[in-house]
């Protein structure tokens, strides 16, 4: 295939790629983004050649145009609507970041006050939703509860499920962002047998979530400002990440016209996997299993042994082939929280830092460009804050809801988008006739 500059003047087309297949030429437009890799538009390939492209895992496939998040994996860059993640983590609030991801610009002071009030006023859930929880075992994994209860929101909020109505899409978006912390806190309280704590309209997003999780009716709950700011920053770090597995799940579900609550429930289910959002829970379990610094070499060896089936959880990334910029902020936040809680001698932190130091100097990890990702330090931080391991991916889901919703809205409003329906390379049986019982050997 070669690329030459004959564009035919099609907008967005920067050049044309020519594919020669069995003597036949197939011209495919090459489109350029604002920044980042060009794309070869193969939409007409099957019609022109009778062939599909084949890319399991979508390692070289762009499935949409987006203006929300940009990642440069080689440079370790992450931009939300053009703003670097480290600047947002430093200077923005999570709700400011939610506004930015949804609307494309940082809110003015007036827009922020209005948005914050809107979200605050949607934090309660229908009182009858509390009945769902009694159907679960107390030891149910909270992610299983989240999938069920968030999916059930579409049974309560019929007035915001018409995806073709922009106003209903807006209300559904606000409801999703606002109610996720409330449902997550209810899942946690149910698992420990404590009464649900209602949201409070006088608190900010992160403080409200902390009090819904850790307050009890018998005494006042005092918000620790260091914890609240750290949690708000953790939510910013996890808010969106381009076309990751769970976001792609939400987009695919949304492409069929499914309502936003059902799409987010599908995203939660996908995020639960240990290769994706479940890695923060798996990473902490791995650090606890390693236990002490002297056992690290044994686990490094296992991670390098293909037959072991073991991987260093919290390491590696499909896109980042450099340090995940979120992991750097997460590591700093981890130290800040442990210091504030007087836990800086946390043994797991020592294991994590030594494991990182060894891995970053090991030829296997260097050659495969395996660096810590956002999940490597988040578990230690959340454990120190008092969250059980099973709640780590739930917190990831709370934050990622704004990313899922923003990408879902962009997909609905994209004139190029149609129902997602990939094809396959078929290696099964060719056509054969049915054989009756008495003829089968
Ligand atoms: C998240 O996509 C996103 O943006 C996700 C996310 C987001 O914000 O939405 O960033 C959040 O999911 C972060 C990733 C969390 N997952 C983990 O930490 C689980 C451990 N890491 C992996 O299993 C793996 O690195 C993935 C799933 C993250 C990426 O997998 P890829 O891109 O398909 O890479 P791969 O499995 O093909 O691995 C490439 C090579 C392989 O060796 P070879 O077959 O080439 O010899 O690297 C090896 C792998 O064996 N490898 C690892 C490893 N990760 C990859 N070896 C040891 N330990 C690891 N963690």
XYZ file of C-alpha atoms and ligand atoms in Angstrom:
501
model
C 0.000 0.000 0.000
C 1.290 3.475 -0.754
C -0.046 6.878 0.207
C -0.038 9.727 -2.305
C -1.424 13.220 -2.146
C -4.326 12.923 -4.652
C -7.233 13.841 -2.401
C -10.012 14.731 -4.809
C -10.765 17.662 -2.509
C -12.859 15.618 -0.047
C -13.047 17.561 3.257
C -10.849 16.099 5.990
C -9.024 13.942 3.481
C -5.282 14.680 3.588
C -4.174 12.052 1.062
C -5.175 8.736 -0.511
C -3.884 5.228 0.289
C -3.821 2.767 -2.614
C -4.218 -0.927 -1.863
C -3.255 -3.366 -4.626
C -5.121 -6.682 -4.218
C -4.765 -9.390 -6.885
C -4.013 -6.730 -9.506
C -6.980 -4.590 -8.482
C -6.318 -1.091 -7.058
C -8.447 0.238 -4.199
C -8.096 3.929 -3.290
C -8.889 4.753 0.342
C -9.050 8.307 1.698
C -6.567 9.147 4.470
C -8.046 11.564 7.016
C -6.026 13.682 9.446
C -7.001 14.691 12.969
C -6.119 17.886 14.816
C -3.209 15.976 16.386
C -2.300 12.294 16.445
C -2.247 9.523 13.834
C -4.058 9.801 10.510
C -6.717 7.215 9.682
C -7.223 5.223 6.508
C -10.953 5.193 5.813
C -11.693 1.564 4.869
C -15.496 1.925 4.865
C -15.659 1.034 1.150
C -13.061 -1.768 1.287
C -15.577 -4.651 1.403
C -17.677 -3.141 -1.373
C -14.596 -2.541 -3.557
C -12.613 -5.727 -2.777
C -14.947 -8.220 -1.076
C -12.489 -8.323 1.854
C -12.840 -7.295 5.506
C -10.038 -5.816 7.583
C -8.933 -8.046 10.463
C -7.830 -6.453 13.746
C -8.781 -8.455 16.888
C -8.408 -6.194 19.953
C -8.666 -3.166 17.626
C -4.943 -2.437 18.045
C -4.903 -0.425 14.759
C -8.561 0.545 14.440
C -10.284 3.879 15.009
C -14.049 3.345 15.226
C -15.185 6.964 15.566
C -14.333 10.625 15.329
C -14.054 12.202 18.780
C -13.206 15.617 20.229
C -13.188 14.649 23.904
C -9.925 12.987 24.990
C -6.547 12.646 23.322
C -3.796 10.220 24.361
C -0.231 10.143 23.047
C 0.909 6.762 24.374
C 4.550 7.190 23.370
C 4.865 10.606 24.984
C 2.683 9.762 27.986
C 0.266 12.601 27.253
C -3.432 12.707 28.238
C -5.635 15.696 27.312
C -9.285 16.230 28.269
C -10.668 18.628 25.639
C -7.067 19.795 25.116
C -6.219 20.398 28.785
C -3.349 18.239 30.221
C -4.457 15.823 32.935
C -1.816 17.023 35.416
C -3.066 20.627 35.173
C -6.691 19.564 35.677
C -5.723 17.319 38.595
C -3.830 20.219 40.141
C -6.250 23.107 39.601
C -9.731 21.837 38.665
C -12.502 20.109 40.612
C -14.116 16.885 39.435
C -17.398 18.659 38.638
C -15.523 21.327 36.631
C -13.934 18.433 34.736
C -17.369 16.854 34.216
C -18.625 20.110 32.676
C -15.511 20.304 30.480
C -15.867 16.720 29.209
C -19.592 17.117 28.542
C -19.593 20.607 26.995
C -16.084 21.002 25.583
C -15.103 24.133 27.528
C -14.233 24.928 31.146
C -17.308 26.452 32.826
C -17.474 30.143 33.718
C -18.066 30.794 37.422
C -21.791 31.282 36.693
C -22.020 28.103 34.583
C -20.188 26.149 37.286
C -22.543 27.274 40.072
C -25.568 26.312 37.938
C -24.089 22.938 36.938
C -23.072 22.088 40.509
C -26.601 22.899 41.748
C -28.136 20.755 38.990
C -25.963 17.762 39.859
C -26.565 18.248 43.594
C -30.324 18.228 43.038
C -30.143 14.861 41.271
C -28.132 12.977 43.909
C -31.089 11.240 45.583
C -32.495 8.027 44.083
C -36.153 6.969 44.000
C -36.885 5.619 47.507
C -38.235 2.390 46.034
C -34.753 1.614 44.652
C -33.708 0.707 48.182
C -35.821 -2.430 47.783
C -33.434 -3.744 45.095
C -30.623 -4.089 47.581
C -32.464 -6.519 49.832
C -32.516 -8.972 46.906
C -28.713 -9.250 46.948
C -26.645 -11.340 49.347
C -24.718 -9.136 51.770
C -21.465 -10.572 50.379
C -22.360 -9.800 46.742
C -19.501 -8.028 44.942
C -20.493 -4.331 44.808
C -19.784 -4.259 41.063
C -22.491 -6.912 40.605
C -24.847 -4.665 42.586
C -23.864 -1.626 40.513
C -24.582 -3.410 37.226
C -28.025 -4.415 38.483
C -29.120 -1.223 40.188
C -27.775 1.194 37.544
C -29.457 -0.850 34.820
C -32.666 -0.604 36.848
C -32.566 3.212 36.729
C -34.225 2.928 33.303
C -37.201 1.347 35.108
C -37.615 4.501 37.193
C -36.670 7.444 35.002
C -38.826 6.909 31.902
C -38.871 10.689 31.340
C -35.190 10.636 30.324
C -34.808 7.545 28.160
C -35.745 8.987 24.747
C -32.275 9.244 23.213
C -33.579 11.342 20.298
C -34.631 14.161 22.644
C -31.642 16.414 23.470
C -33.326 17.659 26.642
C -33.894 14.093 27.877
C -30.281 13.211 27.037
C -29.178 16.155 29.187
C -31.333 15.129 32.160
C -30.231 11.488 31.882
C -26.594 12.656 31.816
C -27.031 14.739 34.962
C -28.897 11.908 36.708
C -26.172 9.381 35.879
C -23.320 11.572 37.154
C -25.240 12.551 40.296
C -26.682 9.172 41.263
C -23.665 6.923 40.738
C -22.029 7.965 44.065
C -25.319 7.504 45.907
C -25.873 3.996 44.502
C -22.206 3.103 45.089
C -22.387 4.224 48.719
C -25.636 2.252 49.148
C -23.906 -0.857 47.761
C -21.092 -0.367 50.297
C -23.437 0.280 53.251
C -25.537 -2.771 52.314
C -22.412 -4.969 52.239
C -21.486 -3.992 55.819
C -25.026 -4.065 57.191
C -25.191 -0.365 57.974
C -28.139 1.925 57.161
C -28.038 3.930 53.935
C -26.914 7.546 54.417
C -28.706 10.150 52.306
C -26.742 12.630 50.174
C -26.283 16.139 51.603
C -26.787 19.214 49.416
C -24.333 21.311 51.437
C -21.346 19.122 50.478
C -19.191 18.953 47.353
C -19.167 15.809 45.182
C -16.282 13.957 46.861
C -17.165 14.992 50.429
C -20.747 13.882 49.855
C -19.570 10.462 48.704
C -17.271 10.107 51.724
C -20.081 10.907 54.141
C -22.533 8.574 52.383
C -19.942 5.798 52.776
C -18.496 6.458 56.215
C -21.068 8.461 58.210
C -23.424 6.680 60.640
C -26.718 8.072 61.971
C -25.510 7.921 65.577
C -22.896 10.668 65.398
C -21.743 13.623 63.280
C -19.250 12.775 60.504
C -16.303 15.094 60.033
C -15.009 15.447 56.472
C -11.213 15.226 56.244
C -10.348 17.922 53.651
C -7.169 16.106 52.578
C -9.170 12.929 51.875
C -11.905 14.863 50.084
C -9.457 16.741 47.838
C -7.497 13.550 47.144
C -10.673 11.657 46.220
C -11.823 14.514 43.975
C -8.453 14.355 42.214
C -8.691 10.554 41.868
C -12.086 11.015 40.210
C -10.528 13.521 37.749
C -7.784 11.041 36.842
C -10.328 8.312 36.073
C -12.939 10.473 34.298
C -12.297 9.578 30.648
C -9.738 7.787 28.527
C -10.583 7.846 24.811
C -11.968 4.596 23.326
C -11.067 2.134 26.116
C -12.937 -1.163 26.443
C -15.773 0.061 28.681
C -16.287 3.280 26.712
C -16.386 1.273 23.490
C -18.975 -0.977 25.179
C -21.124 2.045 26.043
C -20.803 3.367 22.484
C -21.687 -0.004 20.952
C -24.705 -0.443 23.243
C -25.758 3.138 22.500
C -25.443 2.609 18.741
C -28.459 0.269 18.897
C -30.544 3.040 20.493
C -30.452 1.542 24.004
C -31.235 4.032 26.780
C -28.285 5.698 28.592
C -28.857 3.869 31.884
C -28.640 0.490 30.118
C -25.518 1.644 28.232
C -23.763 2.738 31.437
C -24.710 -0.574 33.088
C -22.997 -2.333 30.164
C -19.947 -0.114 30.661
C -19.831 -1.017 34.376
C -19.923 -4.714 33.491
C -16.996 -4.311 31.089
C -14.986 -2.139 33.488
C -15.200 -4.929 36.106
C -12.742 -7.122 34.179
C -9.260 -7.465 35.787
C -7.587 -6.502 32.496
C -9.434 -3.154 32.671
C -10.924 -1.331 35.650
C -10.765 -4.418 37.865
C -6.961 -4.095 37.800
C -6.915 -1.727 40.803
C -8.520 -4.424 42.965
C -6.250 -7.096 41.429
C -3.138 -4.922 41.882
C -3.740 -4.520 45.611
C -4.434 -8.230 45.989
C -1.158 -8.894 44.146
C 0.780 -6.537 46.462
C -0.793 -8.225 49.511
C 0.131 -11.648 48.098
C 3.743 -10.521 47.530
C 3.667 -9.175 51.079
C 7.321 -8.272 51.523
C 10.067 -6.763 49.402
C 12.181 -9.923 49.508
C 9.483 -11.855 47.577
C 9.426 -9.407 44.641
C 12.007 -11.267 42.500
C 9.845 -14.401 42.641
C 6.873 -12.471 41.213
C 8.939 -10.627 38.612
C 10.115 -14.028 37.387
C 6.514 -15.302 37.277
C 5.418 -12.219 35.303
C 8.138 -12.954 32.722
C 7.220 -16.640 32.484
C 4.580 -17.000 29.755
C 3.465 -20.341 31.194
C 2.695 -18.880 34.590
C -0.405 -17.013 33.387
C 0.604 -14.340 35.923
C 0.875 -10.661 35.062
C 1.929 -7.694 37.180
C -1.437 -6.067 37.793
C -1.292 -2.303 37.438
C 1.483 -2.629 34.828
C 1.286 -2.258 31.075
C -1.202 -0.520 28.832
C -2.531 -0.901 25.298
C -1.810 2.737 24.494
C 0.800 4.027 26.981
C 4.254 2.812 26.013
C 5.625 5.329 28.467
C 4.686 6.183 32.040
C 0.890 6.661 32.365
C 0.648 10.385 33.248
C -2.194 9.540 35.617
C 0.014 7.089 37.507
C 2.464 9.877 38.341
C -0.317 11.989 39.877
C -1.772 8.903 41.550
C 1.604 8.080 43.130
C 1.935 11.619 44.507
C -1.637 11.469 45.838
C -0.862 8.114 47.446
C 2.038 9.640 49.384
C -0.085 12.690 50.311
C -2.922 10.556 51.703
C -0.645 8.145 53.578
C 1.246 11.083 55.116
C -2.007 12.802 56.136
C -3.246 9.593 57.749
C 0.045 8.856 59.471
C 0.428 5.680 57.416
C 3.558 6.550 55.431
C 5.194 3.370 56.671
C 2.469 1.313 54.973
C 4.322 -1.900 54.011
C 2.345 -2.227 50.757
C 3.726 1.125 49.605
C 7.274 -0.091 50.170
C 6.501 -3.250 48.180
C 4.885 -1.221 45.373
C 7.761 1.243 45.103
C 10.403 -1.491 45.124
C 8.432 -3.548 42.598
C 8.208 -0.488 40.335
C 11.924 0.261 40.750
C 12.952 -3.304 39.884
C 10.517 -3.633 36.953
C 11.563 -0.318 35.402
C 15.162 -1.537 35.309
C 14.361 -5.046 34.042
C 15.057 -5.635 30.309
C 11.779 -7.606 29.912
C 9.649 -4.671 31.013
C 11.831 -2.114 29.252
C 11.686 -3.981 25.942
C 7.908 -4.479 26.170
C 7.470 -0.860 27.362
C 5.559 -1.928 30.458
C 5.128 0.918 32.941
C 2.873 1.363 35.959
C -0.614 2.448 34.932
C -3.258 4.300 36.893
C -4.269 1.145 38.759
C -0.876 0.519 40.349
C -1.028 3.068 43.164
C -4.776 3.695 43.377
C -5.458 0.589 45.463
C -3.003 1.489 48.224
C -4.504 4.984 48.392
C -8.124 3.823 48.518
C -7.321 1.146 51.118
C -5.680 3.794 53.306
C -8.825 5.948 52.935
C -10.877 3.089 54.389
C -12.427 1.552 51.259
C -12.494 -2.252 51.021
C -10.724 -3.718 47.973
C -14.056 -4.726 46.444
C -15.043 -1.036 46.220
C -11.990 0.094 44.206
C -13.501 -0.569 40.751
C -16.791 0.925 41.942
C -14.969 4.211 42.561
C -13.437 3.918 39.092
C -16.993 3.533 37.700
C -18.232 6.617 39.583
C -15.523 8.709 37.926
C -15.751 7.121 34.466
C -19.508 7.694 34.250
C -18.935 11.249 32.962
C -16.590 9.868 30.292
C -19.059 7.192 29.250
C -21.915 9.714 29.144
C -19.874 12.323 27.219
C -18.764 9.757 24.635
C -22.311 8.363 24.399
C -23.713 11.859 23.724
C -21.013 12.496 21.112
C -21.859 9.199 19.404
C -25.621 9.934 19.350
C -24.961 13.390 17.833
C -22.409 12.123 15.250
C -24.023 12.010 11.773
C -21.477 9.339 10.700
C -22.442 6.899 13.440
C -24.628 3.836 12.642
C -25.333 0.680 14.626
C -22.005 -1.016 15.325
C -21.907 -4.399 13.611
C -18.401 -5.853 12.993
C -17.864 -8.840 10.644
C -15.535 -11.879 11.026
C -13.058 -14.250 9.452
C -15.053 -17.520 9.354
C -13.065 -20.719 9.999
C -16.039 -22.954 10.782
C -17.611 -25.764 8.707
C -18.690 -25.029 5.115
C -22.343 -25.839 4.224
C -23.298 -29.486 5.011
C -26.649 -31.363 5.105
C -28.430 -32.532 8.269
C -27.791 -36.172 9.311
C -30.615 -38.041 11.045
C -29.943 -40.021 14.252
C -29.984 -43.435 12.536
C -27.290 -42.272 10.102
C -24.914 -40.824 12.731
C -21.954 -42.948 13.766
C -7.002 0.258 32.411
O -7.608 1.131 27.562
C -7.572 1.991 28.561
O -7.398 3.172 28.398
C -7.767 1.378 29.946
C -7.594 2.325 31.122
C -8.680 3.377 31.157
O -8.451 4.418 31.799
O -9.810 3.111 30.635
O -6.318 2.936 31.055
C -7.692 1.572 32.449
O -7.630 -0.722 32.099
C -5.502 0.199 32.653
C -4.914 -1.221 32.444
C -5.203 -2.035 33.691
N -4.847 -3.443 33.487
C -3.811 -4.018 34.110
O -3.004 -3.410 34.814
C -3.738 -5.532 33.914
C -2.293 -5.915 33.591
N -1.939 -5.380 32.284
C -2.266 -6.163 31.164
O -2.884 -7.349 31.192
C -2.009 -5.527 29.801
O -0.890 -4.756 29.905
C -3.163 -4.708 29.239
C -4.421 -5.478 29.224
C -3.354 -3.482 30.058
C -2.769 -4.315 27.822
O -2.787 -5.474 27.075
P -2.347 -5.455 25.517
O -2.164 -4.085 25.012
O -3.277 -6.361 24.771
O -0.904 -6.021 25.580
P -0.601 -7.549 25.483
O -1.481 -8.318 26.403
O -0.583 -7.919 24.039
O 0.912 -7.619 26.080
C 2.010 -7.252 25.256
C 3.165 -8.030 25.826
C 2.841 -9.520 26.009
O 4.054 -10.241 25.869
P 4.342 -10.927 24.398
O 3.161 -11.854 24.116
O 4.407 -9.766 23.405
O 5.638 -11.640 24.587
O 3.485 -7.541 27.144
C 3.249 -8.575 28.111
C 2.397 -9.624 27.446
O 2.647 -10.907 27.988
N 2.537 -7.920 29.221
C 2.787 -8.142 30.507
C 1.904 -7.291 31.190
N 1.152 -6.604 30.336
C 1.551 -7.005 29.097
N 3.684 -8.964 31.127
C 3.655 -8.920 32.477
N 2.841 -8.122 33.228
C 1.966 -7.310 32.611
N 1.163 -6.523 33.341
